[in-house]
PDB file of C-alpha atoms in Angstrom:
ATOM      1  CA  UNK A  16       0.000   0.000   0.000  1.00 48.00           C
ATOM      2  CA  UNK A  17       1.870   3.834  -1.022  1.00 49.00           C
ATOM      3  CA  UNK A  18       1.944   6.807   1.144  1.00 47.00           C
ATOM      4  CA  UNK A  19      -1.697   7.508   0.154  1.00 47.00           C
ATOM      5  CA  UNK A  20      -3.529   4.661   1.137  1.00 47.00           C
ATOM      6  CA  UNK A  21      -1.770   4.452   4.283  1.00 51.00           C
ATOM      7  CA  UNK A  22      -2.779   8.184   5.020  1.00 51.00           C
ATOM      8  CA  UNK A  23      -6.459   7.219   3.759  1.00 55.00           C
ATOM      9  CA  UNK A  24      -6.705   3.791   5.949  1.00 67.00           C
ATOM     10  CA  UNK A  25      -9.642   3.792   7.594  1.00 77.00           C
ATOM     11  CA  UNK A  26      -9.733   2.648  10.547  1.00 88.00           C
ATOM     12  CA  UNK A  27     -12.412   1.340  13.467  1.00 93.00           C
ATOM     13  CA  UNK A  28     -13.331   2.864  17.035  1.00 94.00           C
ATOM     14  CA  UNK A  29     -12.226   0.798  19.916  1.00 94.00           C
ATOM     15  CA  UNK A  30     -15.229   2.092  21.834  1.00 94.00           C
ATOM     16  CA  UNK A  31     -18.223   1.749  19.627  1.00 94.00           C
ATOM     17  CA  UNK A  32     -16.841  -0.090  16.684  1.00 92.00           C
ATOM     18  CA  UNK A  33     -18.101   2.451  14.008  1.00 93.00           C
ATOM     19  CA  UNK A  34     -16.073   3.477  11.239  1.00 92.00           C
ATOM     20  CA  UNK A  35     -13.910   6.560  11.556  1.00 89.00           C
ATOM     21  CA  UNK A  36     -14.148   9.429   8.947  1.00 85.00           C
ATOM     22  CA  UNK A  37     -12.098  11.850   7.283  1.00 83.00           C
ATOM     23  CA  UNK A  38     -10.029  13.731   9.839  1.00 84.00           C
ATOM     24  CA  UNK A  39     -12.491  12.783  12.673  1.00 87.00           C
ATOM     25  CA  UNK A  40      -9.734  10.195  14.427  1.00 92.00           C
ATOM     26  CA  UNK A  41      -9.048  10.272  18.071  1.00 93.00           C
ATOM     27  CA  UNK A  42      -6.117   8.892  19.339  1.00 93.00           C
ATOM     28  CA  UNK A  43      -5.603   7.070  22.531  1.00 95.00           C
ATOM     29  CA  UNK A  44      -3.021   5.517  23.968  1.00 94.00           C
ATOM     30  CA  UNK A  45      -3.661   2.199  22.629  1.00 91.00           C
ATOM     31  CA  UNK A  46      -6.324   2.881  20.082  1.00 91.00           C
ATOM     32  CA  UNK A  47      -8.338   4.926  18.202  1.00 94.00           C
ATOM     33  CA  UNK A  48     -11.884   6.813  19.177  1.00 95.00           C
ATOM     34  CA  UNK A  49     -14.416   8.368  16.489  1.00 94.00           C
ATOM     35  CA  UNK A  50     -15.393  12.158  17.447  1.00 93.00           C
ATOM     36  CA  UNK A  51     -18.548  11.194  18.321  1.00 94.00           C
ATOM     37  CA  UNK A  52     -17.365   8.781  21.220  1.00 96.00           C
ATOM     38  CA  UNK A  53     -14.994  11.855  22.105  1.00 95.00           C
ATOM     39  CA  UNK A  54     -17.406  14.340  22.540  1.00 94.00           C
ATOM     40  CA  UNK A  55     -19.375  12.218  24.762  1.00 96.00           C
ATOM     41  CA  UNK A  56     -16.277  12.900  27.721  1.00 96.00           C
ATOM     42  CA  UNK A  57     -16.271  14.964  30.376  1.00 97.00           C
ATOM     43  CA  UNK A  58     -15.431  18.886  28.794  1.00 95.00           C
ATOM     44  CA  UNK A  59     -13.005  19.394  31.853  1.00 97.00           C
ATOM     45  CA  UNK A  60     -10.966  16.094  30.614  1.00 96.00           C
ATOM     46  CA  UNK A  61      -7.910  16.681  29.382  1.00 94.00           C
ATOM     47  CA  UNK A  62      -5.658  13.296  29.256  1.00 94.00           C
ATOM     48  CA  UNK A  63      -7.675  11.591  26.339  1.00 93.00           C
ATOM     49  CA  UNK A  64      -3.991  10.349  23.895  1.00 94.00           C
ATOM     50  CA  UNK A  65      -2.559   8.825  27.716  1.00 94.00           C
ATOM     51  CA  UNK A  66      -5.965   7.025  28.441  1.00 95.00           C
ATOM     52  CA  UNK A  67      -6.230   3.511  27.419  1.00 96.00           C
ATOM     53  CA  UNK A  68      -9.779   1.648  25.408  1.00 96.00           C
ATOM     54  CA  UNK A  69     -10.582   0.518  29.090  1.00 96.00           C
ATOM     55  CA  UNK A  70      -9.816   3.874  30.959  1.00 97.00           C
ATOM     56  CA  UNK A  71     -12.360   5.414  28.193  1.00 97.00           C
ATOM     57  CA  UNK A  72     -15.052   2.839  28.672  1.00 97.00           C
ATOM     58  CA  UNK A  73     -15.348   3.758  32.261  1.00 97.00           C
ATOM     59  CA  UNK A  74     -15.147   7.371  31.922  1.00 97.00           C
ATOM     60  CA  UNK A  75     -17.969   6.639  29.086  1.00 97.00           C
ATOM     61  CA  UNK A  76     -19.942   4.437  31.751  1.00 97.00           C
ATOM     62  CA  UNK A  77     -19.931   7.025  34.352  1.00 97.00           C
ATOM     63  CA  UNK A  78     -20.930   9.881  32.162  1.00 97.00           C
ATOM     64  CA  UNK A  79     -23.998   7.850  31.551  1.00 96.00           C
ATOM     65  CA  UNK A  80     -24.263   7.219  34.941  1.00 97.00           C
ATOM     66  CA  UNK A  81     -24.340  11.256  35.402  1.00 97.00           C
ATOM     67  CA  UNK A  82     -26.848  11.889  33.256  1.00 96.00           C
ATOM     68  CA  UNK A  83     -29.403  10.348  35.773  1.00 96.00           C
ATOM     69  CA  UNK A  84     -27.898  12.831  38.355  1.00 97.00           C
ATOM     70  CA  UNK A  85     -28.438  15.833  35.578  1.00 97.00           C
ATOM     71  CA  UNK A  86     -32.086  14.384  35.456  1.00 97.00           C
ATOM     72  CA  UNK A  87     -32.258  14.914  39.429  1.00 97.00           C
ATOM     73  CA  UNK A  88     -30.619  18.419  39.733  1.00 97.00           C
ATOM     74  CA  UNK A  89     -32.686  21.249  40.646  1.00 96.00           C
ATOM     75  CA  UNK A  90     -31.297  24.466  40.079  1.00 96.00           C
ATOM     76  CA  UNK A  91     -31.863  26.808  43.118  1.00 95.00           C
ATOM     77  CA  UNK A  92     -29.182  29.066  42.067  1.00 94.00           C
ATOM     78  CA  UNK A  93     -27.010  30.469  39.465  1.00 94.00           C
ATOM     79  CA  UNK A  94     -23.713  32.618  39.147  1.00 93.00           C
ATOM     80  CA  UNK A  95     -22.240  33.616  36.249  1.00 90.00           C
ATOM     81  CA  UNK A  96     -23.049  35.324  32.524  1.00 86.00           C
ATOM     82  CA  UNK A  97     -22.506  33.115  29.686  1.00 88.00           C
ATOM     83  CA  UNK A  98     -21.466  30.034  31.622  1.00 94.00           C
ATOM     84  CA  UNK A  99     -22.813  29.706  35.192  1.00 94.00           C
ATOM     85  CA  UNK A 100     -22.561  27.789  37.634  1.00 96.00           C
ATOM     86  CA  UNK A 101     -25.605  26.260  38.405  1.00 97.00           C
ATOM     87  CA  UNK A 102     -26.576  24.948  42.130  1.00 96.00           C
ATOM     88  CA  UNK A 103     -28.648  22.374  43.809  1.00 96.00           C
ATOM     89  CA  UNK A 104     -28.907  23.459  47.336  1.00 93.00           C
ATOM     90  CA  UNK A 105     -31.198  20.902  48.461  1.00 93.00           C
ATOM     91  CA  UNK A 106     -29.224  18.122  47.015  1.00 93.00           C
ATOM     92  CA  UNK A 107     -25.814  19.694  48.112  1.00 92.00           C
ATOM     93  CA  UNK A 108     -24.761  19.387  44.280  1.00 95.00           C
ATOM     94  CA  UNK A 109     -23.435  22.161  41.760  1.00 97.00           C
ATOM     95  CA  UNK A 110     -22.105  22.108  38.091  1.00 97.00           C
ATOM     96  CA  UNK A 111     -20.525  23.969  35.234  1.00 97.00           C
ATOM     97  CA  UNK A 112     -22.017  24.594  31.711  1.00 96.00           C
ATOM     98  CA  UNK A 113     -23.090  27.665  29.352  1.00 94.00           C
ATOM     99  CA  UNK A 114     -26.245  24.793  27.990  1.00 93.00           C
ATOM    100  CA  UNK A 115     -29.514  25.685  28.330  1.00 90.00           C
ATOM    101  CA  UNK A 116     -30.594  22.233  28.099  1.00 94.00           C
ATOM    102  CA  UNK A 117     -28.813  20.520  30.570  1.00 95.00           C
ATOM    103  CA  UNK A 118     -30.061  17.083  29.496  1.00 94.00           C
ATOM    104  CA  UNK A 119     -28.191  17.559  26.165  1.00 94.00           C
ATOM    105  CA  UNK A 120     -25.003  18.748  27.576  1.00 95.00           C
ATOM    106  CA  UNK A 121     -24.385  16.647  30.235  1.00 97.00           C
ATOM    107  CA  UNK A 122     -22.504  18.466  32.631  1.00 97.00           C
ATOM    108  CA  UNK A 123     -20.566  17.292  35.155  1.00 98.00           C
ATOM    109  CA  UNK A 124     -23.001  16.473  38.233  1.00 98.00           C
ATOM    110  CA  UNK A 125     -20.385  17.580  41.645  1.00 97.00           C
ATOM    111  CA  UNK A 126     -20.893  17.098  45.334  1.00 95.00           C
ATOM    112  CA  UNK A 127     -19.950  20.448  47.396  1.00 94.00           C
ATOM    113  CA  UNK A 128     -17.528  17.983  49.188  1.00 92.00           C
ATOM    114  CA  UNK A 129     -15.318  17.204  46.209  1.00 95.00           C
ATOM    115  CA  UNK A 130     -14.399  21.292  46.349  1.00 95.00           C
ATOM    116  CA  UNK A 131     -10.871  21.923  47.194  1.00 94.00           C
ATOM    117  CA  UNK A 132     -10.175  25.390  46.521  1.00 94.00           C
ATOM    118  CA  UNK A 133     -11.759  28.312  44.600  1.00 95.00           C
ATOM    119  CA  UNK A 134      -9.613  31.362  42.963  1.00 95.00           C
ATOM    120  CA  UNK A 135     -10.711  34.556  40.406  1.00 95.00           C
ATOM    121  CA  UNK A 136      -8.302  34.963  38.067  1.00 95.00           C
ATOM    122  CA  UNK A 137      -8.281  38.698  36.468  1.00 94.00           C
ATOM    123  CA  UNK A 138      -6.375  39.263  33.505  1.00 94.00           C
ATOM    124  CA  UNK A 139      -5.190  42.668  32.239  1.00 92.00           C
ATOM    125  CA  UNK A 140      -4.865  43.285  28.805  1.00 91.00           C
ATOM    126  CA  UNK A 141      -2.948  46.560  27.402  1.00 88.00           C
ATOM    127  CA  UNK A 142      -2.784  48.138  24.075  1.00 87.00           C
ATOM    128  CA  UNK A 143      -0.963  50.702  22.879  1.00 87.00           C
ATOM    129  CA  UNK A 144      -3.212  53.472  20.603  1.00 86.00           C
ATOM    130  CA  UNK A 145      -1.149  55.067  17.491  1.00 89.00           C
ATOM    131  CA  UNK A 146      -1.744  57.592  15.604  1.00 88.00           C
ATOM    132  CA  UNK A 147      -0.507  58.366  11.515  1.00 91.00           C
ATOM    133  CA  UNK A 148       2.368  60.893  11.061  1.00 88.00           C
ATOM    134  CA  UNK A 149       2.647  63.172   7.912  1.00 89.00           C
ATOM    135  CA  UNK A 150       4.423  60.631   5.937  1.00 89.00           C
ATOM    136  CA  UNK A 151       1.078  57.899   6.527  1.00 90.00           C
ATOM    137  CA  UNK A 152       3.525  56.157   8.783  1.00 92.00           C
ATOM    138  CA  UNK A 153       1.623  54.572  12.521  1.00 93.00           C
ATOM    139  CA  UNK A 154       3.605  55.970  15.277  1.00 92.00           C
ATOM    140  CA  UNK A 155       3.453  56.271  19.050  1.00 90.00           C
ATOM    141  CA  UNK A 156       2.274  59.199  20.955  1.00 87.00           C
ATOM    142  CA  UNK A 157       4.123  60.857  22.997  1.00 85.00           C
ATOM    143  CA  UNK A 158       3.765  59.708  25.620  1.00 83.00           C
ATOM    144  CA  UNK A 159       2.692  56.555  24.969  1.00 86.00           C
ATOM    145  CA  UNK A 160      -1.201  56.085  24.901  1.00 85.00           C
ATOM    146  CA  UNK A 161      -3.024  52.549  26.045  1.00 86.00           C
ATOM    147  CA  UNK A 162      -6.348  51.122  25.935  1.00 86.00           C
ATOM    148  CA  UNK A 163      -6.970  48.707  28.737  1.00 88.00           C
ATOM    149  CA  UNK A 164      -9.438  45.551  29.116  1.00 91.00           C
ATOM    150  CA  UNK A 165      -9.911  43.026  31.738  1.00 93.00           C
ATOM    151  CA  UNK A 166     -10.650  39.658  31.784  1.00 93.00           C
ATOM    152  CA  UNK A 167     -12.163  37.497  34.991  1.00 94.00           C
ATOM    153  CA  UNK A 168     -11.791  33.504  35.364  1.00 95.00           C
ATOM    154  CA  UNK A 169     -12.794  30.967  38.097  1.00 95.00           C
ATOM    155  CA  UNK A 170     -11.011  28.186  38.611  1.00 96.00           C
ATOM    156  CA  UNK A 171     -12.613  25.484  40.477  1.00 97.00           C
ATOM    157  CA  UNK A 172     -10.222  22.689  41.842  1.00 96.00           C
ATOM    158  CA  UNK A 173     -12.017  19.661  42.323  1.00 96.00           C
ATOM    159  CA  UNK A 174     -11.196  15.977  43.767  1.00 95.00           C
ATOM    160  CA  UNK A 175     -12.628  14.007  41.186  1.00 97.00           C
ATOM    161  CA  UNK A 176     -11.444  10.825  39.308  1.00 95.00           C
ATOM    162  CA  UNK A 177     -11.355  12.420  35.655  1.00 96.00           C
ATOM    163  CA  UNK A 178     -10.010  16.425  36.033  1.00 97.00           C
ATOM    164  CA  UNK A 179      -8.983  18.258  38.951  1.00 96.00           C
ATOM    165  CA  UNK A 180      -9.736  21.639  37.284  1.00 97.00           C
ATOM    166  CA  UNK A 181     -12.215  23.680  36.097  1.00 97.00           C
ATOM    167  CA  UNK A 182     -11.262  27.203  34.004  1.00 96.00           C
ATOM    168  CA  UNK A 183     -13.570  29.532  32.674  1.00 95.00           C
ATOM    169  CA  UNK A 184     -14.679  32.769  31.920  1.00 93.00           C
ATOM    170  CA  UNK A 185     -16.781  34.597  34.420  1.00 90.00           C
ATOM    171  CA  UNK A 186     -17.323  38.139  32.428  1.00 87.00           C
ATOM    172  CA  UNK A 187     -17.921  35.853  29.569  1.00 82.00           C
ATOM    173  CA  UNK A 188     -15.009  38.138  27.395  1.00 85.00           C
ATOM    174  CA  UNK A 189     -12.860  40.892  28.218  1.00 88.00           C
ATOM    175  CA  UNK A 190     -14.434  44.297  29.573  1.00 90.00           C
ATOM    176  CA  UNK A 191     -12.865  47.117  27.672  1.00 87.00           C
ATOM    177  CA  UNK A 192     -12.202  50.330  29.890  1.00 82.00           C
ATOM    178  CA  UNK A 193     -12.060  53.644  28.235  1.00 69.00           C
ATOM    179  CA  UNK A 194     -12.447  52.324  24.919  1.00 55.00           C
ATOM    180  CA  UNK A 195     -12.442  55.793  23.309  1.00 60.00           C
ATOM    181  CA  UNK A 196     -10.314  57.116  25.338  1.00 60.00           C
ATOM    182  CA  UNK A 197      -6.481  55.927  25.217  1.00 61.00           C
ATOM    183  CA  UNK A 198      -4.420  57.108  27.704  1.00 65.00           C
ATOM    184  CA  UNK A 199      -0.894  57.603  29.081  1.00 68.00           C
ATOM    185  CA  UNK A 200       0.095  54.456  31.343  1.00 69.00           C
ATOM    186  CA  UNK A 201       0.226  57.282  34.083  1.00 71.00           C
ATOM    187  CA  UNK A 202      -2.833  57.897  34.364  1.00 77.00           C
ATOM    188  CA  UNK A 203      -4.283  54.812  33.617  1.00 80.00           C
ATOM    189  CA  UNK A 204      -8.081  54.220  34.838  1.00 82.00           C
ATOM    190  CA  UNK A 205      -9.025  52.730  37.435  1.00 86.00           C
ATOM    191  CA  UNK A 206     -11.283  49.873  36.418  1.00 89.00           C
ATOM    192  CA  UNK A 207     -13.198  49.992  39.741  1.00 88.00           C
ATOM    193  CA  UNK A 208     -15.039  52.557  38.436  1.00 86.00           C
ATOM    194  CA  UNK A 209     -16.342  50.560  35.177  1.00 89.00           C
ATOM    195  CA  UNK A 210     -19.820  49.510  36.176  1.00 92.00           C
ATOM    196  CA  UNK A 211     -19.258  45.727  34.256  1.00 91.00           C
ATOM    197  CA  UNK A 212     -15.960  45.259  36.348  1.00 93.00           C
ATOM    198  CA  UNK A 213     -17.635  46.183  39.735  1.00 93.00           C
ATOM    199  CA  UNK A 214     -20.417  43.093  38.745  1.00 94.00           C
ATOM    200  CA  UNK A 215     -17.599  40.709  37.967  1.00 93.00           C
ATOM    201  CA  UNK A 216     -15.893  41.598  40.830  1.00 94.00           C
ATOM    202  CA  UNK A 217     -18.924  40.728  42.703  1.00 95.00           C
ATOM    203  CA  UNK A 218     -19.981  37.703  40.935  1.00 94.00           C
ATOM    204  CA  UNK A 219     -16.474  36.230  42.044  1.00 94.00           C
ATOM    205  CA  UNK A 220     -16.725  36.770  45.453  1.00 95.00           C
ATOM    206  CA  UNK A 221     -20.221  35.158  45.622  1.00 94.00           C
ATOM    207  CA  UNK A 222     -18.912  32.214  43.724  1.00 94.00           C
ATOM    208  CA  UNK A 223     -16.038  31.840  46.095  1.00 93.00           C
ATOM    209  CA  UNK A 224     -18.087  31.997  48.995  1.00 93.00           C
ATOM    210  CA  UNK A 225     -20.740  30.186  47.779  1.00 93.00           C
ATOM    211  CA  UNK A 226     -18.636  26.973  47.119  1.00 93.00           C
ATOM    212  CA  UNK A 227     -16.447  27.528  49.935  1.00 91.00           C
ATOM    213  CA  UNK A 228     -19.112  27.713  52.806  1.00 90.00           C
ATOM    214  CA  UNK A 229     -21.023  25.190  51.204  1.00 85.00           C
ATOM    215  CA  UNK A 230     -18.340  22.766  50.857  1.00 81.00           C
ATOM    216  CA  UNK A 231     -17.333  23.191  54.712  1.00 84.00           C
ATOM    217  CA  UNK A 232     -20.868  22.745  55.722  1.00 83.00           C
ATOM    218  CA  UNK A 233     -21.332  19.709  53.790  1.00 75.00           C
ATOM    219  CA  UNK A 234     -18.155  18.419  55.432  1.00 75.00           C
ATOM    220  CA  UNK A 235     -19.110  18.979  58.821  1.00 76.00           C
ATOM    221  CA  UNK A 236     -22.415  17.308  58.286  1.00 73.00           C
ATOM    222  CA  UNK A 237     -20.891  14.393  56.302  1.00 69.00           C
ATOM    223  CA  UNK A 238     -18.568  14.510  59.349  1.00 68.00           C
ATOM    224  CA  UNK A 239     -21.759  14.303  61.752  1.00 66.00           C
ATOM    225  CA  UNK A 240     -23.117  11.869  60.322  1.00 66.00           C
ATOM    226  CA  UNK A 241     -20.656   9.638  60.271  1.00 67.00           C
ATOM    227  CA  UNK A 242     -19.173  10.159  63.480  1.00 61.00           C
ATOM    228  CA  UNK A 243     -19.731   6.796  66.191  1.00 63.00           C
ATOM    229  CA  UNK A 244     -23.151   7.043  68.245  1.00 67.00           C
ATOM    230  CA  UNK A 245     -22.789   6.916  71.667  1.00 72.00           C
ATOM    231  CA  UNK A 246     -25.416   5.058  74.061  1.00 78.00           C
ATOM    232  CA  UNK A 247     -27.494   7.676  76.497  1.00 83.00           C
ATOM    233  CA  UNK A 248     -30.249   6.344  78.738  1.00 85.00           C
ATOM    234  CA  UNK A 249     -33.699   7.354  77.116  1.00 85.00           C
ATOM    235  CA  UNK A 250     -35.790  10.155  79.503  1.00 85.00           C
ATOM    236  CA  UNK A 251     -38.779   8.574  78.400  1.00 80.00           C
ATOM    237  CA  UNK A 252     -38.480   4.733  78.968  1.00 87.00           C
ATOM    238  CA  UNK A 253     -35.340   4.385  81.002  1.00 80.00           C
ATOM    239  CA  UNK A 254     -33.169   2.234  78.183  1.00 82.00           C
ATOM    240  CA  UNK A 255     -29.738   2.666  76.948  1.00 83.00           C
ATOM    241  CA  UNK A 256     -29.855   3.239  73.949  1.00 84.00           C
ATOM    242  CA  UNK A 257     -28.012   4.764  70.662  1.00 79.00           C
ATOM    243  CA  UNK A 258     -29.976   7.275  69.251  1.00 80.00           C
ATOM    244  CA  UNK A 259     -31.120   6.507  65.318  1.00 79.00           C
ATOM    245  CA  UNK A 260     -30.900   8.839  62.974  1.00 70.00           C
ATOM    246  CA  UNK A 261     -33.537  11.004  63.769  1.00 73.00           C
ATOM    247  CA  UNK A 262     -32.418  10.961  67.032  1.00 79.00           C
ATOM    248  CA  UNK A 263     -35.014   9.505  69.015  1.00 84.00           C
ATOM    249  CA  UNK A 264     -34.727   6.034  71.433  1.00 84.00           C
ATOM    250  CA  UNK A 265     -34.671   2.480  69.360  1.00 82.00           C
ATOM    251  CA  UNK A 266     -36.904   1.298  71.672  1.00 83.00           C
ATOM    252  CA  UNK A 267     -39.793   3.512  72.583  1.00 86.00           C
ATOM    253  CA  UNK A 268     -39.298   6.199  69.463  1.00 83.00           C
ATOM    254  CA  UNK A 269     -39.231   9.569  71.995  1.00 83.00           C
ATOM    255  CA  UNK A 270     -36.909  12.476  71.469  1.00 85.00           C
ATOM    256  CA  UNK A 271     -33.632  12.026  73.127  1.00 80.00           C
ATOM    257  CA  UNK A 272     -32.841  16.050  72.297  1.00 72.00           C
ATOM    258  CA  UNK A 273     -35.688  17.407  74.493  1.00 58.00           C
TER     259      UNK A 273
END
């Protein structure tokens, strides 16, 4: 076979066994995937060409098994402009996506206990303004003259079995500050005072505390719960006993908490 038919080969996905087209290959570290299979992956994954066929299969078995969690969530809240973050406060679950049909998109279904840390990320952008000189030719001003923008991203570290991080934008583009106005670097603006930047700035800090509070009370209670019973004599019957999980007496049901 020449150079061309080898290029041309087709060749067969080791997940579903469908035929792979034109340019739509996937590799993995012992085998091939069709984009289709591939797009079915978590969108925070990032170690598809060092996973094995098996390490796939599992990844492709749980994000099945999340979709029956996305069917479950109930979103109670929501942070963020193009993509939020969307949270189930009852269920003590949160997740990531810009979809408006969730069912479709499949997001990544996460316990507040799998948070490990929560930073905003704001990126300054500067650009210098020129102006034409007599001979048509851009040059500088003098002094220099800049147009700034901003940029804000959360990153959400996670403990989860297929990403640890989760990057993205939170003003959903940059947020241009005196855009008709260049100015010398010294007396640059204070972006504090755009309107857009004040909202991000606030959107962050809800985010952060949102996650972070909710995370530590979900530990405590997962704490709580799992911490050993000890026996107390019940007020009401006079038996030792280890109160269940609605706290009351094994034996005679009354309220061991008054």
């Amino acid at each position: 076979m020449g150079l061309f038919g080898k290029i041309f080969d087709k060749k067969e996905c080791a997940i579903c066994g469908g035929e792979i087209g034109l340019m739509g290959n996937k590799k993995l570290a012992d085998g091939n995937m069709c984009k289709e299979c591939a797009a079915k992956l978590s969108p925070w994954f990032s170690e598809r060409k060092q996973s094995t066929v098996e390490e796939i299969k599992e990844q492709l078995a749980y994000r099945e098994e999340n979709l029956e969690a996305v069917r479950a969530f109930n979103t109670t809240r929501s942070i963020g402009k193009g993509t939020k973050v969307l949270i189930d406060e009852d269920a003590g679950k949160f997740a990531v996506t810009s979809a408006r049909d969730l069912e479709k998109d499949n997001p990544d279904i996460l316990d507040f206990t799998q948070v490990t840390g929560v930073d905003i990320d704001v990126n300054e952008s500067r650009m210098e303004e020129k102006r034409k000189d007599k001979e048509g030719k851009m040059v500088s001003y003098v002094p220099p003259r800049f147009k700034y923008s901003y940029s804000f991203y959360a990153i959400i570290r996670v403990n989860h079995p297929y990403f640890d991080t989760m990057k993205f934008s939170l003003s959903n583009g940059s947020i241009s500050i005196n855009p008709r106005d260049p100015v010398p670097e010294s007396r640059k603006p204070d972006p504090g005072s755009n309107l857009e930047f004040r909202e991000c700035e606030e959107m962050g800090r809800e985010l952060k505390q949102t996650l972070t509070q909710s995370r530590q009370r979900a530990r405590r209670e997962a704490a709580q719960a799992n911490a050993p019973k000890a026996a107390v004599t019940c007020p009401w019957c006079g038996a030792t006993t280890t109160p269940n999980a609605s706290g009351c007496c094994e034996y005679c049901g009354g309220a061991l908490n008054g």
